[in-house]
XYZ file of C-alpha atoms in Angstrom:
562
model
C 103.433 113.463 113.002
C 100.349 114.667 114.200
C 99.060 117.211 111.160
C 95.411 117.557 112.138
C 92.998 117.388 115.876
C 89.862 118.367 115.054
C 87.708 119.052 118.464
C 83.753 119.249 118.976
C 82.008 119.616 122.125
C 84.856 118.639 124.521
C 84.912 120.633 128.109
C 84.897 124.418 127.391
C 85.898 123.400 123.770
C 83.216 124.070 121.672
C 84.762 123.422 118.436
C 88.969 123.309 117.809
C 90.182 122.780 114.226
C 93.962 122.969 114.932
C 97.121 122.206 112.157
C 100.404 121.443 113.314
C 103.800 121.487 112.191
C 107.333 119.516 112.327
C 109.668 120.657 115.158
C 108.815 122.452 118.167
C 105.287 123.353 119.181
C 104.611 125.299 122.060
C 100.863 126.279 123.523
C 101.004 128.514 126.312
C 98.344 131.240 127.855
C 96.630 132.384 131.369
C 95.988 129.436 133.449
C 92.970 127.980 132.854
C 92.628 128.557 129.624
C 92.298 125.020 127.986
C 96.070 124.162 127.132
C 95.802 120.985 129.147
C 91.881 120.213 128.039
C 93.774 120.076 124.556
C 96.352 117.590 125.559
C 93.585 115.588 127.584
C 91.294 115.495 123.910
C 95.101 113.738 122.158
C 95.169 111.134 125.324
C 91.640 110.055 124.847
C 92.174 110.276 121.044
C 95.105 107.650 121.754
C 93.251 105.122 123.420
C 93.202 107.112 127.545
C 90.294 106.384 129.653
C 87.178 108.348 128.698
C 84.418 109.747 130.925
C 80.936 111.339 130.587
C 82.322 114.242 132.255
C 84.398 115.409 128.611
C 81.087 115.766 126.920
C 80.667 119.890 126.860
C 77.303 120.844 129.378
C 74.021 120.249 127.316
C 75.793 118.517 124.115
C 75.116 115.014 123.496
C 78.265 113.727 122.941
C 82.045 114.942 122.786
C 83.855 114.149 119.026
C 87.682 113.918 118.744
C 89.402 113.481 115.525
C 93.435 113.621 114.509
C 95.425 112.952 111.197
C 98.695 111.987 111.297
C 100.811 111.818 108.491
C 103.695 108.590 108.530
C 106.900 109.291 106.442
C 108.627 105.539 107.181
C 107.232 102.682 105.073
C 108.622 100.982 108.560
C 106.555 102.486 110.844
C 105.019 100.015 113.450
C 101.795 101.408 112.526
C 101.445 99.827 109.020
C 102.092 96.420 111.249
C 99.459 97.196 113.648
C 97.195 98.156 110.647
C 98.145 94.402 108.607
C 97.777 92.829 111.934
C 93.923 94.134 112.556
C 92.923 94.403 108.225
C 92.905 98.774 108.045
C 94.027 100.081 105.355
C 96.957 102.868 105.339
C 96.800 104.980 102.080
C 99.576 107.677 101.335
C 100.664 107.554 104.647
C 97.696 108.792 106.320
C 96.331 107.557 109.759
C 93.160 108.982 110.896
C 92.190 108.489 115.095
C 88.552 108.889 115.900
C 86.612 108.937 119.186
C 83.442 109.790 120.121
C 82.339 110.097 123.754
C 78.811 109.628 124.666
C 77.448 111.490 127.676
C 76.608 108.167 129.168
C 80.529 107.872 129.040
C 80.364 105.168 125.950
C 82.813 105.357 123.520
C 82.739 104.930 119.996
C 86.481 104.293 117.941
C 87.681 104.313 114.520
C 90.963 103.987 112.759
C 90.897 104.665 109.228
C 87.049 104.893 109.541
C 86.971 101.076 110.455
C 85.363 100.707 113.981
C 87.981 99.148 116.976
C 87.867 98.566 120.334
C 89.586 100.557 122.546
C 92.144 97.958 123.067
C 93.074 98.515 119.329
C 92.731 102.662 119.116
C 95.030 102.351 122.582
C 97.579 100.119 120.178
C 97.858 102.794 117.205
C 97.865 105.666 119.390
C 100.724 103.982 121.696
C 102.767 103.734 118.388
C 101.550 107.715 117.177
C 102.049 110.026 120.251
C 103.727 109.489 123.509
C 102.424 111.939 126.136
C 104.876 112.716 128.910
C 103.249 114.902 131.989
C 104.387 115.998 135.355
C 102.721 113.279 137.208
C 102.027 110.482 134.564
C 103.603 106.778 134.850
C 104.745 106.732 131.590
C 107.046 103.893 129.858
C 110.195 105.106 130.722
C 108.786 104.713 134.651
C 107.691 101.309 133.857
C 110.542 98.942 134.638
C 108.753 96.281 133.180
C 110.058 97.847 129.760
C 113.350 98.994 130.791
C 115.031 96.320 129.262
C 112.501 96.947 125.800
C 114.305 100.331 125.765
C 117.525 99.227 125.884
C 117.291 96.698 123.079
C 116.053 99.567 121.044
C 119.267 101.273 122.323
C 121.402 98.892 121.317
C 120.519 98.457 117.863
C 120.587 96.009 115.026
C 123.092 94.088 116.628
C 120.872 93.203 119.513
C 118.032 92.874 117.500
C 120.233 90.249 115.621
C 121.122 87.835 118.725
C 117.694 87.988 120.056
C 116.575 86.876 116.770
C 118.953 84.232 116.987
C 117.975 83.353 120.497
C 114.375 82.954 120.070
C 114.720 80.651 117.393
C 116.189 78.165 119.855
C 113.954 79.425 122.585
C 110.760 78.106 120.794
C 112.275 74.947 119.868
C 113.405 74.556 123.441
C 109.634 75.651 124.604
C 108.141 72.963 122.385
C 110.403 70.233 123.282
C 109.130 70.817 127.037
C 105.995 70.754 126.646
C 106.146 67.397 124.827
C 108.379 66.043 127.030
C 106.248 67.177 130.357
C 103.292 65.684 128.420
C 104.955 62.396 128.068
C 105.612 62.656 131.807
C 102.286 63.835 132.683
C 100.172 61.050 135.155
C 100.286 57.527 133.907
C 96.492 57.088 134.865
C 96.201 60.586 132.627
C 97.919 58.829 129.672
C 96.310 55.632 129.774
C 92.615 57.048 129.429
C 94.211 59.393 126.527
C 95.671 56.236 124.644
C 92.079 54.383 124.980
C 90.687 57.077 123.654
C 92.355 57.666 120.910
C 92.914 54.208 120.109
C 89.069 54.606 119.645
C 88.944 57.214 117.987
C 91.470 56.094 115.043
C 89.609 52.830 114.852
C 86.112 54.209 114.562
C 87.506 56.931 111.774
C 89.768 53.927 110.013
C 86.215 51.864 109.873
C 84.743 54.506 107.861
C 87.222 53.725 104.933
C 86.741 57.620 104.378
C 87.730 59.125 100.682
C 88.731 62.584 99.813
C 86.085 64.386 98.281
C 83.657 61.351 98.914
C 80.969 63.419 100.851
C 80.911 66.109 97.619
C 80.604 63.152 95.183
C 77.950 61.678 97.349
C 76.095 65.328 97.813
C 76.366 65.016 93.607
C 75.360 61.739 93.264
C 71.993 62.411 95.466
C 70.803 65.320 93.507
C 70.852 63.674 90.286
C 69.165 60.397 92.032
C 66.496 63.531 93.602
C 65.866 64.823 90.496
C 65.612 61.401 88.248
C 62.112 61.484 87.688
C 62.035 65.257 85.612
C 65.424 63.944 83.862
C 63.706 61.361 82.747
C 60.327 62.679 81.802
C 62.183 65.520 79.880
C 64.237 62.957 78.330
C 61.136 60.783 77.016
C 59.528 63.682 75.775
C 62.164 64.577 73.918
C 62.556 61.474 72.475
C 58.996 61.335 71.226
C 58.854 65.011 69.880
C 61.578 62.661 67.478
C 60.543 59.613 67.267
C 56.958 59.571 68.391
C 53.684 59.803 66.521
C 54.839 63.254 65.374
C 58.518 61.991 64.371
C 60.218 65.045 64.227
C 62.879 63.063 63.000
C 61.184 62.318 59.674
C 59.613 65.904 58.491
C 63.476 66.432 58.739
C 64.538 63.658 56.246
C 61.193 65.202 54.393
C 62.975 68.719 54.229
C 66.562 67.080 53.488
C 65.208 65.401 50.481
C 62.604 67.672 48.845
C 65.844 70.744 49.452
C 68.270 68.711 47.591
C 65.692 68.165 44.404
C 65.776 71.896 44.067
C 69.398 71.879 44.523
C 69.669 69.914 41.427
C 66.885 71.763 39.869
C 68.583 74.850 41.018
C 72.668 75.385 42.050
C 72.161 78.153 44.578
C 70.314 76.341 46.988
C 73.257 73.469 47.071
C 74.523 75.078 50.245
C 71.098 75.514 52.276
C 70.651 71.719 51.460
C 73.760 70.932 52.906
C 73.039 72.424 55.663
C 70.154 70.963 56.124
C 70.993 67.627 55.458
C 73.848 67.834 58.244
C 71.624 69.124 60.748
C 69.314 65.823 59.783
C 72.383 63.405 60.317
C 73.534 65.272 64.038
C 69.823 64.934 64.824
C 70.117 61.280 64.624
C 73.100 60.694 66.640
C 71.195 62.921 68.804
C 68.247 60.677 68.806
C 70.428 57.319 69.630
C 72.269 59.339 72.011
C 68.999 59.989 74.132
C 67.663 56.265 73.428
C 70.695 54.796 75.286
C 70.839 57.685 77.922
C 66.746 56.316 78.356
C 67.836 52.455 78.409
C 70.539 53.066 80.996
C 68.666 55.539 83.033
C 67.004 53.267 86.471
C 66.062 54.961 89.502
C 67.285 52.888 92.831
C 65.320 54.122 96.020
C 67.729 52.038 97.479
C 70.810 54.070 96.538
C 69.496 56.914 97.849
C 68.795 55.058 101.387
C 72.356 54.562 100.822
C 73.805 57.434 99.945
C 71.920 59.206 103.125
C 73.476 56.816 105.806
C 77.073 57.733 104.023
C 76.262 61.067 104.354
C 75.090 60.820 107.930
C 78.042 58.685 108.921
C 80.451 60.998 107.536
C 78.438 64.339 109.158
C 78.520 62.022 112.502
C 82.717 62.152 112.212
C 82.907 65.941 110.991
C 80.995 66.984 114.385
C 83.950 64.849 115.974
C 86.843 65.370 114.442
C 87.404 68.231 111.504
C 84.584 70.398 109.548
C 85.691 68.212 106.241
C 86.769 64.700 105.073
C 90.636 65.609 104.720
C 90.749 67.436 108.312
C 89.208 64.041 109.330
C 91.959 62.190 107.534
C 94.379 64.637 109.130
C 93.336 64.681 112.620
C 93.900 60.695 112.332
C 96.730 60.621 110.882
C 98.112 62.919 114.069
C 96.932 60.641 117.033
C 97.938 58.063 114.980
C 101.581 59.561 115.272
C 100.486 60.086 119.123
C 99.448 56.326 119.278
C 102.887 55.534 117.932
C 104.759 57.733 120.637
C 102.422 56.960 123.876
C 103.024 53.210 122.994
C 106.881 54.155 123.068
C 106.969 56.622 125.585
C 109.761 55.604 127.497
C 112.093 56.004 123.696
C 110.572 59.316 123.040
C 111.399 61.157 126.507
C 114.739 59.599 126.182
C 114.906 60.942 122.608
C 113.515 64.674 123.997
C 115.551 64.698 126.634
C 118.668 64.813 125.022
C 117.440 66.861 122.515
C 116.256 69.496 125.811
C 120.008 69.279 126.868
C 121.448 70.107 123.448
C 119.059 72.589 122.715
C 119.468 74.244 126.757
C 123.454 74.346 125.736
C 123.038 76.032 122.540
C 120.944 78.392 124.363
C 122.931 79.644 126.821
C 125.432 80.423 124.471
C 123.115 82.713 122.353
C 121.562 84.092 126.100
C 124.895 84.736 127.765
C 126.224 86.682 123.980
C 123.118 88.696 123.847
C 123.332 89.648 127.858
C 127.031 91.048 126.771
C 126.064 92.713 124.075
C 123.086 94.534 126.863
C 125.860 95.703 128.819
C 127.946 96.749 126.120
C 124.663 98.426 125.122
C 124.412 100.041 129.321
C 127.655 101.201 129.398
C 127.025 103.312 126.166
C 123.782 104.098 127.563
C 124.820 105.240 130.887
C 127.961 107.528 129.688
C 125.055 109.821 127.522
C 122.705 109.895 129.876
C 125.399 111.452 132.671
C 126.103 113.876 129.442
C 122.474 114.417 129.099
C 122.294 115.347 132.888
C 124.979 116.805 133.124
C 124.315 119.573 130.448
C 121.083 119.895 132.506
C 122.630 120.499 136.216
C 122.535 117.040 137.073
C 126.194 116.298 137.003
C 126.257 115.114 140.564
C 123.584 112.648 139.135
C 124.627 108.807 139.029
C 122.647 106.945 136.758
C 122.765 102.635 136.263
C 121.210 99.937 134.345
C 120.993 96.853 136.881
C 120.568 93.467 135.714
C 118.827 90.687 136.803
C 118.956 86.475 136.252
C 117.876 83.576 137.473
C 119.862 80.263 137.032
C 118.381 78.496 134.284
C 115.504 80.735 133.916
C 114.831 81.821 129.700
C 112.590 84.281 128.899
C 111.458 84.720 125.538
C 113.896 87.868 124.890
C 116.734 86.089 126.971
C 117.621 85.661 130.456
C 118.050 89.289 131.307
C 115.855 91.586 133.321
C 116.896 95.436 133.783
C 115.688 98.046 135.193
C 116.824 101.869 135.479
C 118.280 102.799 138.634
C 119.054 106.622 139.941
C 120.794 108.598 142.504
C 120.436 112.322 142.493
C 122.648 113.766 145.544
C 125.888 111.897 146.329
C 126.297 109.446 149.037
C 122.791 108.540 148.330
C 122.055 104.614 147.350
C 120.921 104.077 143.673
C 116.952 103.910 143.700
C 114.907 102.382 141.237
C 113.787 105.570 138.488
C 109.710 104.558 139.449
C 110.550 105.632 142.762
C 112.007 108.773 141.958
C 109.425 111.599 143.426
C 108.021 113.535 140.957
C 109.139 117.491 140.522
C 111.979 119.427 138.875
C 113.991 116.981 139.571
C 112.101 114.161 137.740
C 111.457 116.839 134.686
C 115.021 116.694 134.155
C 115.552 112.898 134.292
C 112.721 112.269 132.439
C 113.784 114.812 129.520
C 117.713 113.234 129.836
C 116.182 109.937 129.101
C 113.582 111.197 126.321
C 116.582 112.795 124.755
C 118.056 110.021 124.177
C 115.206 107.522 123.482
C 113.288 109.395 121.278
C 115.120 108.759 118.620
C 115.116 104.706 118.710
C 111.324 104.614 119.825
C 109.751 105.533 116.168
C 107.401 107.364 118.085
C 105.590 109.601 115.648
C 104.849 112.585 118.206
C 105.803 113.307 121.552
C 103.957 115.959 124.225
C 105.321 117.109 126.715
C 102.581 118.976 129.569
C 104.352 120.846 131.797
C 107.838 118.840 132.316
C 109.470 122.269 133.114
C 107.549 122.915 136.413
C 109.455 123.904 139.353
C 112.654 124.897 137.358
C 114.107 128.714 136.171
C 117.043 130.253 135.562
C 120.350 128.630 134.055
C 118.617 124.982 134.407
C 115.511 126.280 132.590
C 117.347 127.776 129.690
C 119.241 124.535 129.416
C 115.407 122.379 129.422
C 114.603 124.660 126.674
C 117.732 123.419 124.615
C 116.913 120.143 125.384
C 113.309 119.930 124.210
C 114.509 121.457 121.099
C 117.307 118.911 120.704
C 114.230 116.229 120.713
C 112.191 117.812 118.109
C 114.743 117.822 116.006
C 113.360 116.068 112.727
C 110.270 115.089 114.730
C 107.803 116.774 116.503
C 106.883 117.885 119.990
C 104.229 119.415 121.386
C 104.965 121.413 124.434
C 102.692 123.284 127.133
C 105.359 125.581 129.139
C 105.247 128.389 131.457
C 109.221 129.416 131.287
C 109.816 132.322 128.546
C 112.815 130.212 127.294
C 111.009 127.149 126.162
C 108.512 129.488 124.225
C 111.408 131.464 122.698
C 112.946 128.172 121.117
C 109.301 127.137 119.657
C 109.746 126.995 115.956
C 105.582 127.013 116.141
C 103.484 129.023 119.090
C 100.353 128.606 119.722
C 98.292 130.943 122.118
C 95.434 129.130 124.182
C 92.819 131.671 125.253
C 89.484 131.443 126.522
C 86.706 134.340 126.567
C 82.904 133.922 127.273
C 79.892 134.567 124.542
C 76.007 134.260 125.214
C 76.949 132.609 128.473
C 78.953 130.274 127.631
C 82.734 129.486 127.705
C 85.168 128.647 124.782
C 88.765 128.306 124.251
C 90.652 129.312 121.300
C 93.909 128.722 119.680
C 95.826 131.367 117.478
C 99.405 130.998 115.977
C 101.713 134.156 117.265
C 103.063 136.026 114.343
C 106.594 137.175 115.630
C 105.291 140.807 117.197
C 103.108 138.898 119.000
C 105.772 135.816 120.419
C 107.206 138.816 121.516
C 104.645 140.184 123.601
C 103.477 136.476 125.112
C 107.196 135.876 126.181
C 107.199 139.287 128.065
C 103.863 138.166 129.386
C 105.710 134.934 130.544
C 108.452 136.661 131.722
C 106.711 139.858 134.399
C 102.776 138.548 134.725
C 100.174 140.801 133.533
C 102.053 144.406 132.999
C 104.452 144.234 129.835
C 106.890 146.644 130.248
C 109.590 147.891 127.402
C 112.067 146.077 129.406
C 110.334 143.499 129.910
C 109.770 143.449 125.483
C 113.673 143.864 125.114
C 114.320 140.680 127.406
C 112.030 138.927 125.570
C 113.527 140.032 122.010
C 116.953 138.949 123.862
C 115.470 135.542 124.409
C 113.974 134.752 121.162
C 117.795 136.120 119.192
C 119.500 133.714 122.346
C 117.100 130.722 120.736
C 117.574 131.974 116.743
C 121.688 131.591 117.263
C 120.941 128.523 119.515
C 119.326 126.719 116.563
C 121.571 127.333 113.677
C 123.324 123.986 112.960
């Protein structure tokens, strides 16, 4: 949910720090006052399009910030977050955007920056913001059918699992085979030059590892002439005029006459004496190492045409020796099936057929389990309506095929289809005109979805417009049925949505040294009780006026005991 929007410089918003709650949240107040600037700072938090024109007059930029706080390990957003390396601790997913006034924006997650591509990807998966005259993905038939998978469970979730499994084998055995088929002047230039290719990296007689050996084998030949002097004067600081070597033997001998002269120093002698015999196995060591050691300029010359030849293939074919190796061993496998095409599409083709039989078995099971999944579907949403006025309202999921056409999800394509007065042909839902009407629909559907979508937060800006009476009590009981264990956000102008707000928040906006601000202030319960009446008769508050709003908010208190 969201817990935390934090506000700076945005509009008439100077500065907002505002906490929110589970359940219902309403925000209501005069027109004007900045309920909808609020809503507006959460879409542009989520990823909406941005403008200059946020940025409060004279401020540099606008700042927008929101915690949310995930309780499901399973949430999509700890995908997302995998999927683009951000890090989720304890739950905890912090939005921020910043809004230049040359209209640039600036967007973290998790203080890591992202495009707005990615913010637009979290937020999607955080809030979903539902307004009178917003396109928003229940009016996008495109994802109709998304919604109904999510409807229908694990089940469907199950056979379109099994389906695409097939479907990608299927996809792959296509493409090779319409590669095989492609145009035979096409295939013969790609056989010559591969041919080439495997001959001119077969030549090479690569190894594995043989350009790091080489690399190894050149700084040693590079740096023979210090080995060697630092070898030879080693030797000589042994065996040279000053013969190390010797004052040692000196030492050895004239220690072990005092050992004998005198018992304590047996030990030092010893030791002594075996540092003089490892000194000359030292001193052979380094004679051989300097009769062995011959520097060949023409190794080198060698070793830097190997290395060039082999640099030569890695700017052809792979950034090391064994992706060389690899890449040839593949168009050798190609070589193999171009010289055999005629085999190989007979081979793919039957293996297309057997795979195009197997998958319209799993396509038609998972198309009856979507219907299964409609019919279900359909029956709550006429309950939905119907508890909201709508009973004369016919509602239908209407699928789509094309012969042999497979999509990746199946062969199925739905969309949502409405009629609202009788005798009236279903109509697709995006063409339903917007209004009181669409309010309804649009809450019927929410009802329902909200609870398969994961969707951490949902707002809804003024979905009760052009409704009262009976049908706007029975709105009320619907938005509260959908922040049930979740959370809503709600701006409303009917007294019986704010009476059923489990949080209400009062939007005001007053003017200091010039300038305008809005403000946001929980209602104790007194004071619910005077913004319902507000709601309720306009401006003047009358005691009757009190008493119906008292009558509303003890309707709402019975209305939400379980």
């Amino acid at each position: 949910m969201l817990n935390e929007l934090c506000i700076r410089n945005f509009a008439i918003i100077e500065g907002l720090e505002i906490s929110f709650e589970k359940g219902l949240t309403v925000l209501s107040g005069e027109t004007g006052a900045g309920k909808s600037i609020i809503i507006d700072a959460i879409h542009l938090l989520v990823g909406g399009r941005g403008s200059s024109e946020f940025v409060r007059h004279g401020e540099d930029k606008a700042e927008i910030e929101g915690l949310f706080l995930l309780d499901d390990k399973n949430h999509p957003s700890y995908k997302k977050a995998a999927e683009f390396g951000i890090d989720i601790d304890d739950g905890m997913v912090v939005l921020r955007r910043d809004i230049s006034k040359s209209g640039k924006s600036v967007c973290r997650v998790n203080g890591k920056l992202v495009t707005i591509s990615t913010l637009r990807e979290f937020g999607s998966a955080l809030i979903d913001i539902h307004g009178q005259h917003e396109h928003q993905e229940l009016m996008d038939e495109s994802l109709h059918l998304n919604l109904l998978d999510q409807f229908g469970g694990e089940k469907i979730r199950a056979a379109i699992h099994e389906y695409e499994d097939i479907y990608h084998s299927y996809e792959e055995t296509n493409k090779r085979l319409k590669s095989l088929n492609e145009n035979e002047q096409q295939m013969a230039h790609r056989l010559d030059l591969i041919q080439f290719q495997l001959e001119e990296i077969q030549s090479a007689n690569l190894k594995l590892n043989e350009d790091e050996e080489l690399i190894e084998e050149k700084r040693k030949l590079a740096n023979f002439e210090n080995i060697y002097d630092a070898m030879q004067t080693g030797y000589n600081a042994l065996q040279g005029e000053q013969r190390g070597i010797d004052w040692l033997s000196l030492a050895v001998s004239n220690l072990e006459t005092a050992a004998e002269l005198e018992p304590k120093y047996k030990e030092l002698a010893e030791s002594v004496s075996s540092s003089f015999y490892q000194m000359e196995d030292a001193v052979r060591t380094i004679r051989n190492e300097l009769d062995y050691l011959e520097f060949d300029p023409g190794r080198l010359n060698e070793i830097e045409e190997r290395l060039n030849e082999i640099h030569q293939l890695k700017r052809k074919y792979g950034k090391s020796v064994l992706d060389i190796l690899e890449y040839a061993s593949k168009i050798e496998e190609e070589i193999e099936t171009l010289l055999n095409k005629e085999t190989h599409i007979d081979q793919l083709e039957k293996q297309a057929a057997m795979l195009k039989k197997d998958l319209l078995v799993e396509a038609a099971e998972l198309s009856k389990l979507r219907k299964n999944a409609a019919v279900q579907l359909t029956k709550l949403i006429h309950k939905e309506l119907k508890e909201l006025y709508m009973e004369k309202t016919v509602f239908e999921v209407v699928f789509s095929n094309e012969e042999d056409r497979f999509y990746k999800n199946g062969i199925d394509e739905a969309e949502f289809y409405i009629s609202t007065n009788p005798g009236e042909p279903l109509k697709p839902l995006s063409k339903i005109a917007s209004g009181g009407e669409l309010s309804r629909i649009m809450l019927a559907l929410k009802s329902i979805f909200s609870k398969h979508q994961g969707v951490t937060s949902i707002i809804f800006d003024e979905v009760d417009t052009g409704v009262s009476g009976r049908v706007a009590q029975s709105i009320a009981e619907k938005i509260h049925h959908v922040a049930i264990g979740s959370q809503v956000l709600c701006i409303s102008h009917l007294p019986q949505v704010a009476a059923m707000a489990d949080t209400h928040l009062f939007i005001a906006k007053n003017t200091k040294n010039g300038r305008t601000k809005t403000t946001v202030k929980p209602l104790t319960d007194e004071e619910k009780v005077k913004e319902i009446g507000r709601m309720i008769s306009g401006v003047e508050i009358t005691d009757l006026t009190k008493e119906h709003a008292k009558e509303l908010l003890k309707l709402a208190r019975q209305i939400k005991i379980p």
